[in-house]
Amino acid sequence: MIKVHLSRIMGEKRINIADLSRLTGLHRNGIAKLYNEETDGVKFNTLNRICEALDCEIQDIIEFIKDEK
């Protein structure tokens, strides 16, 4: 399972979706889908822009959790 921690990081940095959209040039709807963990994929360029804007690493945003068998 892939867990997205974007909402936590944005909360810690007190940045909302509109602010991140302005900082990255990314569409608000795409950011909202990541924020709410409602996306089934993300482009590397999107991750790059978010990491640069939030001054964080990819692993801060996305976590891989092994599925329990």
Tab-separated table of N, CA, C and O in Angstrom:
chain	number	residue	atom	x	y	z
A	1	MET	N	0.853	-1.180	0.000
A	1	MET	CA	0.000	0.000	0.000
A	1	MET	C	0.894	1.237	0.000
A	1	MET	O	1.949	1.246	0.622
A	2	ILE	N	0.467	2.236	-0.683
A	2	ILE	CA	1.169	3.520	-0.712
A	2	ILE	C	0.376	4.514	0.126
A	2	ILE	O	-0.821	4.696	-0.070
A	3	LYS	N	1.057	5.138	1.079
A	3	LYS	CA	0.439	6.142	1.952
A	3	LYS	C	0.995	7.507	1.574
A	3	LYS	O	2.204	7.681	1.427
A	4	VAL	N	0.120	8.476	1.388
A	4	VAL	CA	0.521	9.840	1.038
A	4	VAL	C	0.387	10.723	2.274
A	4	VAL	O	-0.677	10.789	2.880
A	5	HIS	N	1.476	11.388	2.629
A	5	HIS	CA	1.507	12.228	3.827
A	5	HIS	C	1.473	13.723	3.502
A	5	HIS	O	1.876	14.547	4.318
A	6	LEU	N	0.971	14.067	2.334
A	6	LEU	CA	0.965	15.467	1.917
A	6	LEU	C	0.150	16.337	2.862
A	6	LEU	O	0.582	17.440	3.222
A	7	SER	N	-0.996	15.868	3.308
A	7	SER	CA	-1.839	16.689	4.188
A	7	SER	C	-1.120	16.994	5.502
A	7	SER	O	-1.188	18.113	6.009
A	8	ARG	N	-0.399	16.010	6.037
A	8	ARG	CA	0.333	16.222	7.293
A	8	ARG	C	1.441	17.255	7.109
A	8	ARG	O	1.575	18.191	7.911
A	9	ILE	N	2.206	17.101	6.035
A	9	ILE	CA	3.317	18.025	5.785
A	9	ILE	C	2.805	19.437	5.548
A	9	ILE	O	3.343	20.403	6.085
A	10	MET	N	1.747	19.556	4.766
A	10	MET	CA	1.188	20.879	4.517
A	10	MET	C	0.657	21.495	5.805
A	10	MET	O	0.819	22.696	6.036
A	11	GLY	N	0.046	20.695	6.660
A	11	GLY	CA	-0.438	21.193	7.943
A	11	GLY	C	0.699	21.681	8.822
A	11	GLY	O	0.600	22.740	9.453
A	12	GLU	N	1.781	20.917	8.858
A	12	GLU	CA	2.946	21.306	9.664
A	12	GLU	C	3.547	22.616	9.175
A	12	GLU	O	4.014	23.423	9.971
A	13	LYS	N	3.528	22.828	7.868
A	13	LYS	CA	4.108	24.035	7.288
A	13	LYS	C	3.073	25.151	7.116
A	13	LYS	O	3.404	26.228	6.616
A	14	ARG	N	1.839	24.864	7.529
A	14	ARG	CA	0.746	25.828	7.450
A	14	ARG	C	0.564	26.377	6.029
A	14	ARG	O	0.468	27.583	5.806
A	15	ILE	N	0.536	25.433	5.079
A	15	ILE	CA	0.320	25.775	3.677
A	15	ILE	C	-0.964	25.088	3.225
A	15	ILE	O	-1.146	23.895	3.466
A	16	ASN	N	-1.853	25.838	2.591
A	16	ASN	CA	-3.084	25.220	2.103
A	16	ASN	C	-2.952	24.858	0.622
A	16	ASN	O	-1.924	25.131	-0.005
A	17	ILE	N	-3.958	24.239	0.081
A	17	ILE	CA	-3.915	23.761	-1.299
A	17	ILE	C	-3.720	24.920	-2.277
A	17	ILE	O	-2.931	24.814	-3.219
A	18	ALA	N	-4.392	26.032	-2.058
A	18	ALA	CA	-4.241	27.189	-2.945
A	18	ALA	C	-2.804	27.726	-2.905
A	18	ALA	O	-2.235	28.069	-3.947
A	19	ASP	N	-2.217	27.775	-1.706
A	19	ASP	CA	-0.826	28.241	-1.585
A	19	ASP	C	0.125	27.316	-2.334
A	19	ASP	O	1.001	27.777	-3.064
A	20	LEU	N	-0.052	26.004	-2.155
A	20	LEU	CA	0.834	25.044	-2.820
A	20	LEU	C	0.648	25.106	-4.339
A	20	LEU	O	1.623	24.993	-5.083
A	21	SER	N	-0.559	25.331	-4.777
A	21	SER	CA	-0.817	25.478	-6.206
A	21	SER	C	-0.048	26.672	-6.766
A	21	SER	O	0.585	26.571	-7.824
A	22	ARG	N	-0.080	27.795	-6.062
A	22	ARG	CA	0.652	28.985	-6.504
A	22	ARG	C	2.153	28.745	-6.482
A	22	ARG	O	2.873	29.159	-7.396
A	23	LEU	N	2.660	28.078	-5.452
A	23	LEU	CA	4.098	27.832	-5.326
A	23	LEU	C	4.634	26.877	-6.391
A	23	LEU	O	5.780	27.001	-6.813
A	24	THR	N	3.816	25.918	-6.801
A	24	THR	CA	4.267	24.873	-7.714
A	24	THR	C	3.838	25.068	-9.152
A	24	THR	O	4.429	24.499	-10.061
A	25	GLY	N	2.766	25.832	-9.365
A	25	GLY	CA	2.202	25.953	-10.697
A	25	GLY	C	1.328	24.760	-11.066
A	25	GLY	O	0.892	24.634	-12.202
A	26	LEU	N	1.069	23.885	-10.098
A	26	LEU	CA	0.228	22.712	-10.320
A	26	LEU	C	-1.240	23.070	-10.104
A	26	LEU	O	-1.565	23.977	-9.339
A	27	HIS	N	-2.118	22.338	-10.773
A	27	HIS	CA	-3.552	22.579	-10.659
A	27	HIS	C	-4.045	22.178	-9.270
A	27	HIS	O	-3.624	21.164	-8.708
A	28	ARG	N	-4.947	22.977	-8.731
A	28	ARG	CA	-5.494	22.718	-7.386
A	28	ARG	C	-6.165	21.356	-7.277
A	28	ARG	O	-6.064	20.697	-6.245
A	29	ASN	N	-6.856	20.935	-8.335
A	29	ASN	CA	-7.560	19.644	-8.277
A	29	ASN	C	-6.589	18.483	-8.109
A	29	ASN	O	-6.868	17.535	-7.374
A	30	GLY	N	-5.459	18.530	-8.803
A	30	GLY	CA	-4.454	17.477	-8.678
A	30	GLY	C	-3.853	17.439	-7.286
A	30	GLY	O	-3.660	16.365	-6.708
A	31	ILE	N	-3.568	18.604	-6.730
A	31	ILE	CA	-3.036	18.680	-5.369
A	31	ILE	C	-4.068	18.166	-4.377
A	31	ILE	O	-3.746	17.417	-3.455
A	32	ALA	N	-5.320	18.542	-4.576
A	32	ALA	CA	-6.393	18.088	-3.677
A	32	ALA	C	-6.528	16.571	-3.694
A	32	ALA	O	-6.744	15.953	-2.647
A	33	LYS	N	-6.385	15.961	-4.869
A	33	LYS	CA	-6.473	14.500	-4.953
A	33	LYS	C	-5.340	13.843	-4.174
A	33	LYS	O	-5.553	12.848	-3.480
A	34	LEU	N	-4.136	14.376	-4.289
A	34	LEU	CA	-3.017	13.850	-3.495
A	34	LEU	C	-3.250	14.096	-2.003
A	34	LEU	O	-3.033	13.210	-1.176
A	35	TYR	N	-3.671	15.292	-1.674
A	35	TYR	CA	-3.919	15.690	-0.290
A	35	TYR	C	-4.925	14.737	0.377
A	35	TYR	O	-4.751	14.335	1.528
A	36	ASN	N	-5.960	14.376	-0.362
A	36	ASN	CA	-7.021	13.507	0.161
A	36	ASN	C	-6.789	12.027	-0.126
A	36	ASN	O	-7.664	11.202	0.142
A	37	GLU	N	-5.620	11.701	-0.679
A	37	GLU	CA	-5.250	10.321	-1.030
A	37	GLU	C	-6.285	9.669	-1.948
A	37	GLU	O	-6.673	8.527	-1.772
A	38	GLU	N	-6.728	10.423	-2.947
A	38	GLU	CA	-7.733	9.939	-3.888
A	38	GLU	C	-7.169	9.746	-5.290
A	38	GLU	O	-7.925	9.639	-6.242
A	39	THR	N	-5.858	9.693	-5.420
A	39	THR	CA	-5.241	9.534	-6.734
A	39	THR	C	-4.678	8.126	-6.879
A	39	THR	O	-4.356	7.475	-5.891
A	40	ASP	N	-4.589	7.664	-8.114
A	40	ASP	CA	-4.016	6.341	-8.346
A	40	ASP	C	-2.659	6.430	-9.030
A	40	ASP	O	-2.088	5.430	-9.436
A	41	GLY	N	-2.124	7.635	-9.136
A	41	GLY	CA	-0.804	7.817	-9.726
A	41	GLY	C	-0.365	9.264	-9.634
A	41	GLY	O	-1.185	10.160	-9.448
A	42	VAL	N	0.950	9.456	-9.758
A	42	VAL	CA	1.492	10.808	-9.695
A	42	VAL	C	2.739	10.859	-10.575
A	42	VAL	O	3.509	9.903	-10.627
A	43	LYS	N	2.913	11.945	-11.290
A	43	LYS	CA	4.069	12.118	-12.162
A	43	LYS	C	5.283	12.554	-11.342
A	43	LYS	O	5.146	13.247	-10.331
A	44	PHE	N	6.453	12.150	-11.811
A	44	PHE	CA	7.693	12.538	-11.133
A	44	PHE	C	7.842	14.048	-11.084
A	44	PHE	O	8.292	14.606	-10.082
A	45	ASN	N	7.453	14.730	-12.147
A	45	ASN	CA	7.552	16.185	-12.181
A	45	ASN	C	6.689	16.825	-11.091
A	45	ASN	O	7.080	17.814	-10.474
A	46	THR	N	5.534	16.250	-10.853
A	46	THR	CA	4.650	16.749	-9.790
A	46	THR	C	5.318	16.592	-8.437
A	46	THR	O	5.337	17.530	-7.628
A	47	LEU	N	5.884	15.411	-8.183
A	47	LEU	CA	6.585	15.183	-6.915
A	47	LEU	C	7.763	16.136	-6.765
A	47	LEU	O	7.999	16.680	-5.680
A	48	ASN	N	8.486	16.348	-7.846
A	48	ASN	CA	9.632	17.251	-7.810
A	48	ASN	C	9.209	18.663	-7.415
A	48	ASN	O	9.823	19.286	-6.536
A	49	ARG	N	8.157	19.162	-8.036
A	49	ARG	CA	7.682	20.522	-7.728
A	49	ARG	C	7.201	20.633	-6.279
A	49	ARG	O	7.458	21.626	-5.604
A	50	ILE	N	6.499	19.612	-5.805
A	50	ILE	CA	5.998	19.641	-4.426
A	50	ILE	C	7.158	19.587	-3.437
A	50	ILE	O	7.186	20.348	-2.462
A	51	CYS	N	8.120	18.713	-3.688
A	51	CYS	CA	9.282	18.616	-2.797
A	51	CYS	C	10.056	19.926	-2.741
A	51	CYS	O	10.486	20.354	-1.671
A	52	GLU	N	10.233	20.556	-3.888
A	52	GLU	CA	10.935	21.840	-3.911
A	52	GLU	C	10.162	22.901	-3.145
A	52	GLU	O	10.735	23.651	-2.350
A	53	ALA	N	8.858	22.969	-3.353
A	53	ALA	CA	8.034	23.992	-2.706
A	53	ALA	C	7.965	23.791	-1.193
A	53	ALA	O	7.954	24.766	-0.438
A	54	LEU	N	7.908	22.531	-0.749
A	54	LEU	CA	7.775	22.242	0.678
A	54	LEU	C	9.115	21.982	1.355
A	54	LEU	O	9.160	21.728	2.559
A	55	ASP	N	10.189	22.033	0.577
A	55	ASP	CA	11.543	21.785	1.091
A	55	ASP	C	11.587	20.459	1.845
A	55	ASP	O	11.911	20.411	3.037
A	56	CYS	N	11.205	19.399	1.136
A	56	CYS	CA	11.176	18.073	1.746
A	56	CYS	C	11.663	17.032	0.746
A	56	CYS	O	11.946	17.352	-0.405
A	57	GLU	N	11.755	15.796	1.188
A	57	GLU	CA	12.172	14.680	0.353
A	57	GLU	C	10.940	13.884	-0.082
A	57	GLU	O	9.896	13.937	0.570
A	58	ILE	N	11.093	13.103	-1.153
A	58	ILE	CA	9.976	12.291	-1.643
A	58	ILE	C	9.467	11.357	-0.553
A	58	ILE	O	8.264	11.196	-0.372
A	59	GLN	N	10.381	10.750	0.189
A	59	GLN	CA	9.965	9.804	1.233
A	59	GLN	C	9.212	10.489	2.377
A	59	GLN	O	8.543	9.821	3.153
A	60	ASP	N	9.283	11.799	2.467
A	60	ASP	CA	8.464	12.525	3.443
A	60	ASP	C	7.003	12.561	2.995
A	60	ASP	O	6.099	12.625	3.823
A	61	ILE	N	6.794	12.512	1.692
A	61	ILE	CA	5.451	12.620	1.122
A	61	ILE	C	4.812	11.261	0.890
A	61	ILE	O	3.628	11.066	1.146
A	62	ILE	N	5.610	10.318	0.392
A	62	ILE	CA	5.073	9.007	0.023
A	62	ILE	C	5.774	7.908	0.816
A	62	ILE	O	6.989	7.889	0.905
A	63	GLU	N	4.978	6.995	1.349
A	63	GLU	CA	5.497	5.878	2.130
A	63	GLU	C	4.944	4.564	1.579
A	63	GLU	O	3.750	4.470	1.266
A	64	PHE	N	5.806	3.566	1.456
A	64	PHE	CA	5.372	2.239	1.047
A	64	PHE	C	5.166	1.395	2.303
A	64	PHE	O	6.057	1.293	3.157
A	65	ILE	N	3.988	0.821	2.433
A	65	ILE	CA	3.664	-0.059	3.564
A	65	ILE	C	3.309	-1.421	2.998
A	65	ILE	O	2.404	-1.535	2.166
A	66	LYS	N	4.039	-2.436	3.426
A	66	LYS	CA	3.763	-3.792	2.935
A	66	LYS	C	2.375	-4.229	3.340
A	66	LYS	O	1.948	-3.988	4.471
A	67	ASP	N	1.688	-4.871	2.402
A	67	ASP	CA	0.371	-5.415	2.695
A	67	ASP	C	0.503	-6.625	3.607
A	67	ASP	O	1.423	-7.422	3.435
A	68	GLU	N	-0.390	-6.729	4.567
A	68	GLU	CA	-0.406	-7.890	5.452
A	68	GLU	C	-1.029	-9.059	4.700
A	68	GLU	O	-2.014	-8.900	4.011
A	69	LYS	N	-0.431	-10.228	4.848
A	69	LYS	CA	-0.950	-11.399	4.118
A	69	LYS	C	-1.746	-12.295	5.017
A	69	LYS	O	-1.732	-12.333	6.143
